[in-house]
mmCIF file of C-alpha atoms and ligand atoms in Angstrom:
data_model
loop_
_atom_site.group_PDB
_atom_site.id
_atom_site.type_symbol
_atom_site.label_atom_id
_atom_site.label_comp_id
_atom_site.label_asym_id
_atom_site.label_seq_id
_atom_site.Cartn_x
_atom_site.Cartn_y
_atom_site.Cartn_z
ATOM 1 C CA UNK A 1 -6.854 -16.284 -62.133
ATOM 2 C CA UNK A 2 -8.514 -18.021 -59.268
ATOM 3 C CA UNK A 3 -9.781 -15.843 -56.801
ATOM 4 C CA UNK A 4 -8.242 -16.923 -53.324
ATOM 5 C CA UNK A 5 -11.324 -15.834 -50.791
ATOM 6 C CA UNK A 6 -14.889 -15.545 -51.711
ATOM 7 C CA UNK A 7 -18.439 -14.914 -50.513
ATOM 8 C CA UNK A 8 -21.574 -16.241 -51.799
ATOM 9 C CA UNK A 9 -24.806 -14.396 -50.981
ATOM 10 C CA UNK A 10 -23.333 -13.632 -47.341
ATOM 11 C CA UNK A 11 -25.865 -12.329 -44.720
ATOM 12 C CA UNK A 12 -25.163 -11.760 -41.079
ATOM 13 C CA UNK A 13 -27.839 -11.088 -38.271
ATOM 14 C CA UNK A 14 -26.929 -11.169 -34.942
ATOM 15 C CA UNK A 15 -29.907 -12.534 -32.400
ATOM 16 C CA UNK A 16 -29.824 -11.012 -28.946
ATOM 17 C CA UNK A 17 -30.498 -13.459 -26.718
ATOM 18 C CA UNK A 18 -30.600 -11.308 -23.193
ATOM 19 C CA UNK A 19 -33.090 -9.143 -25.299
ATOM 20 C CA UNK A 20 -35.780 -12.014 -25.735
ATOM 21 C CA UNK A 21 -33.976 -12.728 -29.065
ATOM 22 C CA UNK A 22 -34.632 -9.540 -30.846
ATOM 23 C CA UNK A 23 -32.911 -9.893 -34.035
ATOM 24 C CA UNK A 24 -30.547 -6.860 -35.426
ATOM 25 C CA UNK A 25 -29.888 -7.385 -38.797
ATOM 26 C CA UNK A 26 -26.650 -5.884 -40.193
ATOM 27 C CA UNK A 27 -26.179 -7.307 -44.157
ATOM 28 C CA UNK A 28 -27.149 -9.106 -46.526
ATOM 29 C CA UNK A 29 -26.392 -10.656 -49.872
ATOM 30 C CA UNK A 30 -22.873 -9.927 -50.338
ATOM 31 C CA UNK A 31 -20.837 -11.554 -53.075
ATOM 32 C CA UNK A 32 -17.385 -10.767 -53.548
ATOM 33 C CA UNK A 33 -14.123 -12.177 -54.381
ATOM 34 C CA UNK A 34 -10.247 -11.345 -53.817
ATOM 35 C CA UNK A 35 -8.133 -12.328 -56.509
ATOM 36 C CA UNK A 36 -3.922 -12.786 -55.606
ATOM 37 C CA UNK A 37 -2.096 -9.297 -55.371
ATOM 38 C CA UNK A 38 -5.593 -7.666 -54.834
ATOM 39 C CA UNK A 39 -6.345 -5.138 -51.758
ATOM 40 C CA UNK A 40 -10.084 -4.939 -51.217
ATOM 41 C CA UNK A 41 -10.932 -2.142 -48.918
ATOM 42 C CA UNK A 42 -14.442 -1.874 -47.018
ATOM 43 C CA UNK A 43 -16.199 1.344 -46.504
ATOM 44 C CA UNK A 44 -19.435 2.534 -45.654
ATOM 45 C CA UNK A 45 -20.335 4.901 -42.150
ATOM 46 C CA UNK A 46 -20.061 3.943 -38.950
ATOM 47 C CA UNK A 47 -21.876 0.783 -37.870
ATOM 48 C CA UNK A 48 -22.299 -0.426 -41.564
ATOM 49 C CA UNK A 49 -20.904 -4.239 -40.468
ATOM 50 C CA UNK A 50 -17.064 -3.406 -41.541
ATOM 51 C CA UNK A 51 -15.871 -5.349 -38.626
ATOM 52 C CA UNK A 52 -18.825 -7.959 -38.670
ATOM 53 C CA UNK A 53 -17.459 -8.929 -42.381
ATOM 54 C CA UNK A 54 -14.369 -8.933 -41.419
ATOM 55 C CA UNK A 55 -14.923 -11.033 -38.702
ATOM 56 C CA UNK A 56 -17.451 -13.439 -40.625
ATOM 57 C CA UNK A 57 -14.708 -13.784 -43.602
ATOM 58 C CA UNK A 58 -12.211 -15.336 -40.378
ATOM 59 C CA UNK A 59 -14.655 -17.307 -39.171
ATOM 60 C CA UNK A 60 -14.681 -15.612 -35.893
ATOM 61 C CA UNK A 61 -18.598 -14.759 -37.002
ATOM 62 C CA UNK A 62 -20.956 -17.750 -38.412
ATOM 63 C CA UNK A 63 -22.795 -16.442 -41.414
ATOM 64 C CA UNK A 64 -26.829 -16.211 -41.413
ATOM 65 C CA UNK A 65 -27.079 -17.265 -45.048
ATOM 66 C CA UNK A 66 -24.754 -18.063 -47.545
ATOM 67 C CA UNK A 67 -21.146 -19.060 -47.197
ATOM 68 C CA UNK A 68 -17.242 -17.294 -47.476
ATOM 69 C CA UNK A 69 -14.760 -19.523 -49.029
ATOM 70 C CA UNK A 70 -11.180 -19.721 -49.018
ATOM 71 C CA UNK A 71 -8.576 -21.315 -51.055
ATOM 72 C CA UNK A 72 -6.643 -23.483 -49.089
ATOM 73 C CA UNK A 73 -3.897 -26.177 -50.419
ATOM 74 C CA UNK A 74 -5.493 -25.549 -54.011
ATOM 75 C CA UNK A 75 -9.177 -26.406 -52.444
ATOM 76 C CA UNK A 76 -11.827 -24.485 -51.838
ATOM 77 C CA UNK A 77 -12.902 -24.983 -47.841
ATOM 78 C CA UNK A 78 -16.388 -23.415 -46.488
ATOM 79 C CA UNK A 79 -15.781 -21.649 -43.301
ATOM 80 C CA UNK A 80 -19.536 -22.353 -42.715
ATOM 81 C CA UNK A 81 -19.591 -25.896 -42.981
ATOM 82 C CA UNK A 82 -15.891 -26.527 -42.234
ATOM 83 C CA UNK A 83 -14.403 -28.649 -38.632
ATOM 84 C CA UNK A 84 -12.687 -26.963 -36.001
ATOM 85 C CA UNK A 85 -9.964 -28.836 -36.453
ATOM 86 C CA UNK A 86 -9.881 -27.555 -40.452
ATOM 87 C CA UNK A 87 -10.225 -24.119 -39.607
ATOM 88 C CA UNK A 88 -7.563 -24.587 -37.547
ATOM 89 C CA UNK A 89 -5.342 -25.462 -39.918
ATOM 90 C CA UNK A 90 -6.958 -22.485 -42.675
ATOM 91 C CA UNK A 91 -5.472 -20.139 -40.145
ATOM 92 C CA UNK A 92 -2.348 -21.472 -39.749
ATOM 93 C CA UNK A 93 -1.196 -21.807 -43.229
ATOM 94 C CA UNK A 94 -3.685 -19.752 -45.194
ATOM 95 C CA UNK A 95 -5.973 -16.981 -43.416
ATOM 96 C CA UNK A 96 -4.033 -14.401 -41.279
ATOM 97 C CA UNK A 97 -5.783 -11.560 -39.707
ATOM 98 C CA UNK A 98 -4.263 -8.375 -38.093
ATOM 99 C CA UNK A 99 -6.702 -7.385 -35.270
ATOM 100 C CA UNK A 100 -6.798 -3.748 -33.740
ATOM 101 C CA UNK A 101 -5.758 -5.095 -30.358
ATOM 102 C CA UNK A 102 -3.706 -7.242 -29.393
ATOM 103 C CA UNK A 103 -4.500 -10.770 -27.254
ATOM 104 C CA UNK A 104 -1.329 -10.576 -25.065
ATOM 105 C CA UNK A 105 0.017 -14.033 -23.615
ATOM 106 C CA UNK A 106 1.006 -13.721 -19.969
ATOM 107 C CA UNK A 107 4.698 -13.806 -19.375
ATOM 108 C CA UNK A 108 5.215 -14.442 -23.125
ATOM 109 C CA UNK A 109 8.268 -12.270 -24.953
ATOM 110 C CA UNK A 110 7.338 -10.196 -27.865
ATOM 111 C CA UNK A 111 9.937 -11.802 -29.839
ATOM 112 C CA UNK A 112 8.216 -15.476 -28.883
ATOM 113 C CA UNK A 113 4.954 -13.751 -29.769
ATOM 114 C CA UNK A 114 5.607 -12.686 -33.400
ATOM 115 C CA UNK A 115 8.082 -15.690 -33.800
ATOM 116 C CA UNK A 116 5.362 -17.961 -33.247
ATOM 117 C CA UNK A 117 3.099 -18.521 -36.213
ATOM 118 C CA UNK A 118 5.942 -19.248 -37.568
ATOM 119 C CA UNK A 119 7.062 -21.758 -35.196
ATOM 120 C CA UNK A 120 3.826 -23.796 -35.731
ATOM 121 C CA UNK A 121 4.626 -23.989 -39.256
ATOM 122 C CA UNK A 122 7.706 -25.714 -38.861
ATOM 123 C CA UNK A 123 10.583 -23.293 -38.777
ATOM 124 C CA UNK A 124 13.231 -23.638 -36.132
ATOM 125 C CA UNK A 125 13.382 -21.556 -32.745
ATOM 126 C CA UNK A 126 16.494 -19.426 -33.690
ATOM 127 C CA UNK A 127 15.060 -18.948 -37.319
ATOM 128 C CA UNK A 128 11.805 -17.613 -36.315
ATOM 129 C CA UNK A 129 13.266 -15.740 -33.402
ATOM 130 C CA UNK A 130 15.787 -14.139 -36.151
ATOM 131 C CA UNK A 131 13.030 -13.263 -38.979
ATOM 132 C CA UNK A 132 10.688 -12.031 -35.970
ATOM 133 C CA UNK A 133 13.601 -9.617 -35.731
ATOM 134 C CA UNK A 134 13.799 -8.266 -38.570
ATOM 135 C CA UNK A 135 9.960 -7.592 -38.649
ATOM 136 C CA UNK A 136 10.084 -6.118 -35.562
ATOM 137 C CA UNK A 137 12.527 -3.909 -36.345
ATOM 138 C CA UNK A 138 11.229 -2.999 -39.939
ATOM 139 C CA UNK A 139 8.473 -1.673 -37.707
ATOM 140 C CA UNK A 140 10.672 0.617 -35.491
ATOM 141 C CA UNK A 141 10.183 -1.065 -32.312
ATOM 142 C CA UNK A 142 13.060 -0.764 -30.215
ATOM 143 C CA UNK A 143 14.976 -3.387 -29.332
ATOM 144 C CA UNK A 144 14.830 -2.919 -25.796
ATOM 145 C CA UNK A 145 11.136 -3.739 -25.562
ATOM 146 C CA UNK A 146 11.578 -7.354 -27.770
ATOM 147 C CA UNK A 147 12.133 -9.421 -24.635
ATOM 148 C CA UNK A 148 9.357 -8.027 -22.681
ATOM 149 C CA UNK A 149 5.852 -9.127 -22.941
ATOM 150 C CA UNK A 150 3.630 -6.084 -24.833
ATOM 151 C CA UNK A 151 1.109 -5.635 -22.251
ATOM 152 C CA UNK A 152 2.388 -2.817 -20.992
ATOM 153 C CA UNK A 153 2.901 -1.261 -24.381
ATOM 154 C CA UNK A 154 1.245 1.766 -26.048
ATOM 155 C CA UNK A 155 -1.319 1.494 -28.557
ATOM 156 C CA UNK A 156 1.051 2.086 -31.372
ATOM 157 C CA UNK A 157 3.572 -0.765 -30.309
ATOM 158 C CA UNK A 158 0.681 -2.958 -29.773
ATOM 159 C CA UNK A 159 -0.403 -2.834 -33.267
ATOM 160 C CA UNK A 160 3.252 -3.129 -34.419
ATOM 161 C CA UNK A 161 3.335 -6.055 -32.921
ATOM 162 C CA UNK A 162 0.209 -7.406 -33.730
ATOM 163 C CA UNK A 163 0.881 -6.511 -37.589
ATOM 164 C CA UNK A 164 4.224 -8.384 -37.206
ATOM 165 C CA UNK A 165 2.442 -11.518 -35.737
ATOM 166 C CA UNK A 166 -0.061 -11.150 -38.581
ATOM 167 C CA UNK A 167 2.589 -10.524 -41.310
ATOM 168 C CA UNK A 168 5.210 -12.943 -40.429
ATOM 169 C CA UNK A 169 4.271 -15.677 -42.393
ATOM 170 C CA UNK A 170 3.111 -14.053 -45.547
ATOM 171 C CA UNK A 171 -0.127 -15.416 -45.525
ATOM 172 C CA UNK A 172 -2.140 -15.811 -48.616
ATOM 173 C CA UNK A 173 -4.853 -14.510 -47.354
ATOM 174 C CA UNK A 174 -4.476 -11.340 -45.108
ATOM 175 C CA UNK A 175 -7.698 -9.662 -43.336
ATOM 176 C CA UNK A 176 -6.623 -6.706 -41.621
ATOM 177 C CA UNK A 177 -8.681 -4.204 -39.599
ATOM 178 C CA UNK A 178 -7.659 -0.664 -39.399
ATOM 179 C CA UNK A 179 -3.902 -1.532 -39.004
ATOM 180 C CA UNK A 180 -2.706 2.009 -38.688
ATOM 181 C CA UNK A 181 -5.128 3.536 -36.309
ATOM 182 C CA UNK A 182 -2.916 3.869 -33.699
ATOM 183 C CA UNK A 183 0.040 4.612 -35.595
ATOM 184 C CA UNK A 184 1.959 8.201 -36.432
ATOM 185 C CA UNK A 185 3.176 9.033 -39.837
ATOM 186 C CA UNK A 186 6.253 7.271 -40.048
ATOM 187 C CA UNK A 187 4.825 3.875 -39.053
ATOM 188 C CA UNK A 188 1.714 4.467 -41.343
ATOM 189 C CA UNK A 189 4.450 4.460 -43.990
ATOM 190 C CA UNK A 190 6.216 1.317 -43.113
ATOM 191 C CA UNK A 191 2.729 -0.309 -43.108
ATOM 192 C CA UNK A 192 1.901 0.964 -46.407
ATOM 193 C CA UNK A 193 4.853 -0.784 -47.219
ATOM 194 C CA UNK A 194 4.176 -4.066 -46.102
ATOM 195 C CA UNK A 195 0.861 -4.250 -47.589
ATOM 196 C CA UNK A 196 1.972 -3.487 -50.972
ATOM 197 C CA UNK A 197 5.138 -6.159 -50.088
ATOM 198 C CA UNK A 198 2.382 -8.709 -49.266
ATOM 199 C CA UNK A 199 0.219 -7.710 -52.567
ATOM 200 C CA UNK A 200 3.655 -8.268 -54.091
ATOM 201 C CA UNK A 201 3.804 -11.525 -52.879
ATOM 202 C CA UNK A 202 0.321 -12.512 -54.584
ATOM 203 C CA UNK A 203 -1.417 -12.310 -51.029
ATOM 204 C CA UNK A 204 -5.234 -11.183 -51.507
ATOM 205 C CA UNK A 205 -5.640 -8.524 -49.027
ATOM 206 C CA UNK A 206 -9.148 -7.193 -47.585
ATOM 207 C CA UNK A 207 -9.075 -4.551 -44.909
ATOM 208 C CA UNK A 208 -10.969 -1.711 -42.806
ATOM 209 C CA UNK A 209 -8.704 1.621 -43.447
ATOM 210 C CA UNK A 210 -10.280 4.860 -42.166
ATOM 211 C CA UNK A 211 -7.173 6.871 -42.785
ATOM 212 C CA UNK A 212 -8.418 8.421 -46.352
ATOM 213 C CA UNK A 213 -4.670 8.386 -47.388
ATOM 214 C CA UNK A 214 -3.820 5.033 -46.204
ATOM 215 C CA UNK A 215 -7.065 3.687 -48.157
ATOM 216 C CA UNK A 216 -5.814 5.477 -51.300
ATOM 217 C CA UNK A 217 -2.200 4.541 -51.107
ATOM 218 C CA UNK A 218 -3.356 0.605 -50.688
ATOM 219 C CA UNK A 219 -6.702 -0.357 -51.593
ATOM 220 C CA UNK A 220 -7.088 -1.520 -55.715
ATOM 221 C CA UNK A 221 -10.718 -1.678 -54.508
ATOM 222 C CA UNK A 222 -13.588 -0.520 -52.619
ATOM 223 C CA UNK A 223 -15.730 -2.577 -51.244
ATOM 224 C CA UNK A 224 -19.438 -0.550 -49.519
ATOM 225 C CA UNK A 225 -20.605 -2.401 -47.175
ATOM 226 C CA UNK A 226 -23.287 -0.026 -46.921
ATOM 227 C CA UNK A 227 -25.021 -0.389 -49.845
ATOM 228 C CA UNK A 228 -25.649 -4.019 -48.171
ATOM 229 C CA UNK A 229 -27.206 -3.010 -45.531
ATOM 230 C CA UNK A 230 -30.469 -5.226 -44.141
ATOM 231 C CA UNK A 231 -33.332 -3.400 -42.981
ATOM 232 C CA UNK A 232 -35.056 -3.691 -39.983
HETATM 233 N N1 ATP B 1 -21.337 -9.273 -31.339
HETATM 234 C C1 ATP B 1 -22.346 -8.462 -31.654
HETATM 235 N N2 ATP B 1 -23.573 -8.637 -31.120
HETATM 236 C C2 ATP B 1 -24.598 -7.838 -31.439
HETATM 237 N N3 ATP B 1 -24.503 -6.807 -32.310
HETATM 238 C C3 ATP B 1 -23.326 -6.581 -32.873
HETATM 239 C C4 ATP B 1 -22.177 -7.381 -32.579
HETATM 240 N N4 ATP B 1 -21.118 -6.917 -33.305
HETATM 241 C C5 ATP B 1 -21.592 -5.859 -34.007
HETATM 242 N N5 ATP B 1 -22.908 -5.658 -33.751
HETATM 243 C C6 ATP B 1 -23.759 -4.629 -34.352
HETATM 244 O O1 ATP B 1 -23.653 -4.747 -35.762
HETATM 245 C C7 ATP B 1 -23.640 -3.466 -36.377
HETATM 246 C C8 ATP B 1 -22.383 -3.344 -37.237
HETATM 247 O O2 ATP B 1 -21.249 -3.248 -36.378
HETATM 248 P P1 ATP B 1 -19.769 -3.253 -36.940
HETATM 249 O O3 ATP B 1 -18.842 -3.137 -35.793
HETATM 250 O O4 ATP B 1 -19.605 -4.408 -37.860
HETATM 251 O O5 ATP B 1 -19.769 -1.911 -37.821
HETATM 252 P P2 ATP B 1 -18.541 -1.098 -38.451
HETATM 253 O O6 ATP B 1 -18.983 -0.682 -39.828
HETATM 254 O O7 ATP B 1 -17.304 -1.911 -38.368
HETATM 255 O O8 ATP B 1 -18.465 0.153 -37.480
HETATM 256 P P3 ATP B 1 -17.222 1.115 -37.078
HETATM 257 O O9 ATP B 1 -16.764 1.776 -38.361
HETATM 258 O O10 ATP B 1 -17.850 2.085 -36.134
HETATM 259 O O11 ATP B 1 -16.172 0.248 -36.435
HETATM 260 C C9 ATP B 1 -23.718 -2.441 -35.255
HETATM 261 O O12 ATP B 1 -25.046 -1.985 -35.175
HETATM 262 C C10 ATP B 1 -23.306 -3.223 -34.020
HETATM 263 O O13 ATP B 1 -23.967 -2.744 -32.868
#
């Protein structure tokens, strides 16, 4: 089976240029690949470059060295190497990523917010409205709140609506960073849920978990980050 993300010989330093471009290098040489239906979960302490993968493997981060691929449309694209306009489109129909906080849009309903990835794929208003429902209320939020805007929401609806946004259209390829760490026990179960839904569904999954039991309950790997790491 083709593997539907990958990265070859990945490195990431990051140059500080208000400190006279001192250079902090955070890893180095990573290869891995996430096959459909797989959960790949990264580890390593505290300042290990978790995040900075994550964030290189959306493109959000350029790589140093070496490249992350993803399957899109049955082709491999480069993130590296790739134009705007095609990581644009990667994202829309093939990359999703669940942040920890959420980017709220002024004025915008929560129901518009979750219902909208899948509006730019093509699905009707009342459809996506409809399935944005459902997620939302998978995920316990009351209804009350789906016509506001979330910026005045706690943590824990944040990232239930975040996840939904993230979730909605079943990406095949799902990055997701620490997802339940502002949730209680209930909602950590419903996400547990969804993630094994999504592997399910044949999406490759790679996330940050630091709840031990949430990292057992999803991950079919461990991925340490740590043993990466590039030396000063
Ligand atoms: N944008 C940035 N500019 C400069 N340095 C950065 C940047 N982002 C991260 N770093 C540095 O890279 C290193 C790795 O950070 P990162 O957030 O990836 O670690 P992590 O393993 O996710 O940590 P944690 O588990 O605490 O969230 C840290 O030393 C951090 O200071």
């Amino acid at each position: 089976m083709t593997a539907l993300i990958e990265t070859l010989c990945l490195s990431k330093t990051f140059t500080l240029h208000g400190r006279g471009g001192l250079q902090l290098p955070v890893f180095a040489g990573i290869d891995l690949s996430v096959h459909p239906g797989e959960c790949l979960a990264l580890t390593g302490h505290s300042g290990s470059g978790k995040s900075s993968l994550l964030r290189c493997l959306y493109g959000n981060y350029g790589a140093s060295s070496g490249e992350v691929r993803i399957r899109h449309s049955g082709d491999w694209v480069s993130l590296s190497s790739a134009a705007p306009r095609e990581v644009f489109e990667v994202r829309r129909r093939t990359l999703g990523y669940v942040s920890q906080f959420l980017r709220v849009i002024p004025r915008v309903s929560t129901l518009d917010i979750v219902a909208d990835p899948l509006r730019r794929l093509g699905v009707g208003a009342e459809e996506a409205r409809a399935q944005a429902a459902q997620w939302l209320k998978r995920l316990n939020l009351h209804e009350h709140l789906w016509h506001l805007p979330p910026a005045t929401f706690s943590g824990g609806e944040q990232q239930r609506v975040n996840i939904a946004h993230g979730m909605i259209t079943a990406p095949p390829v799902l990055l997701l960073d620490e997802p339940t760490a502002s949730l209680d026990a209930d909602n950590r179960h419903v996400v547990v849920e969804l993630i094994h839904a999504a592997r399910a569904q044949g999406s490759a999954i790679v996330g940050i978990f630091h709840d031990d039991e949430v990292r057992a309950a999803v991950a079919t790997r461990c991925f340490d980050v740590e043993q990466h790491r590039n030396p000063v």
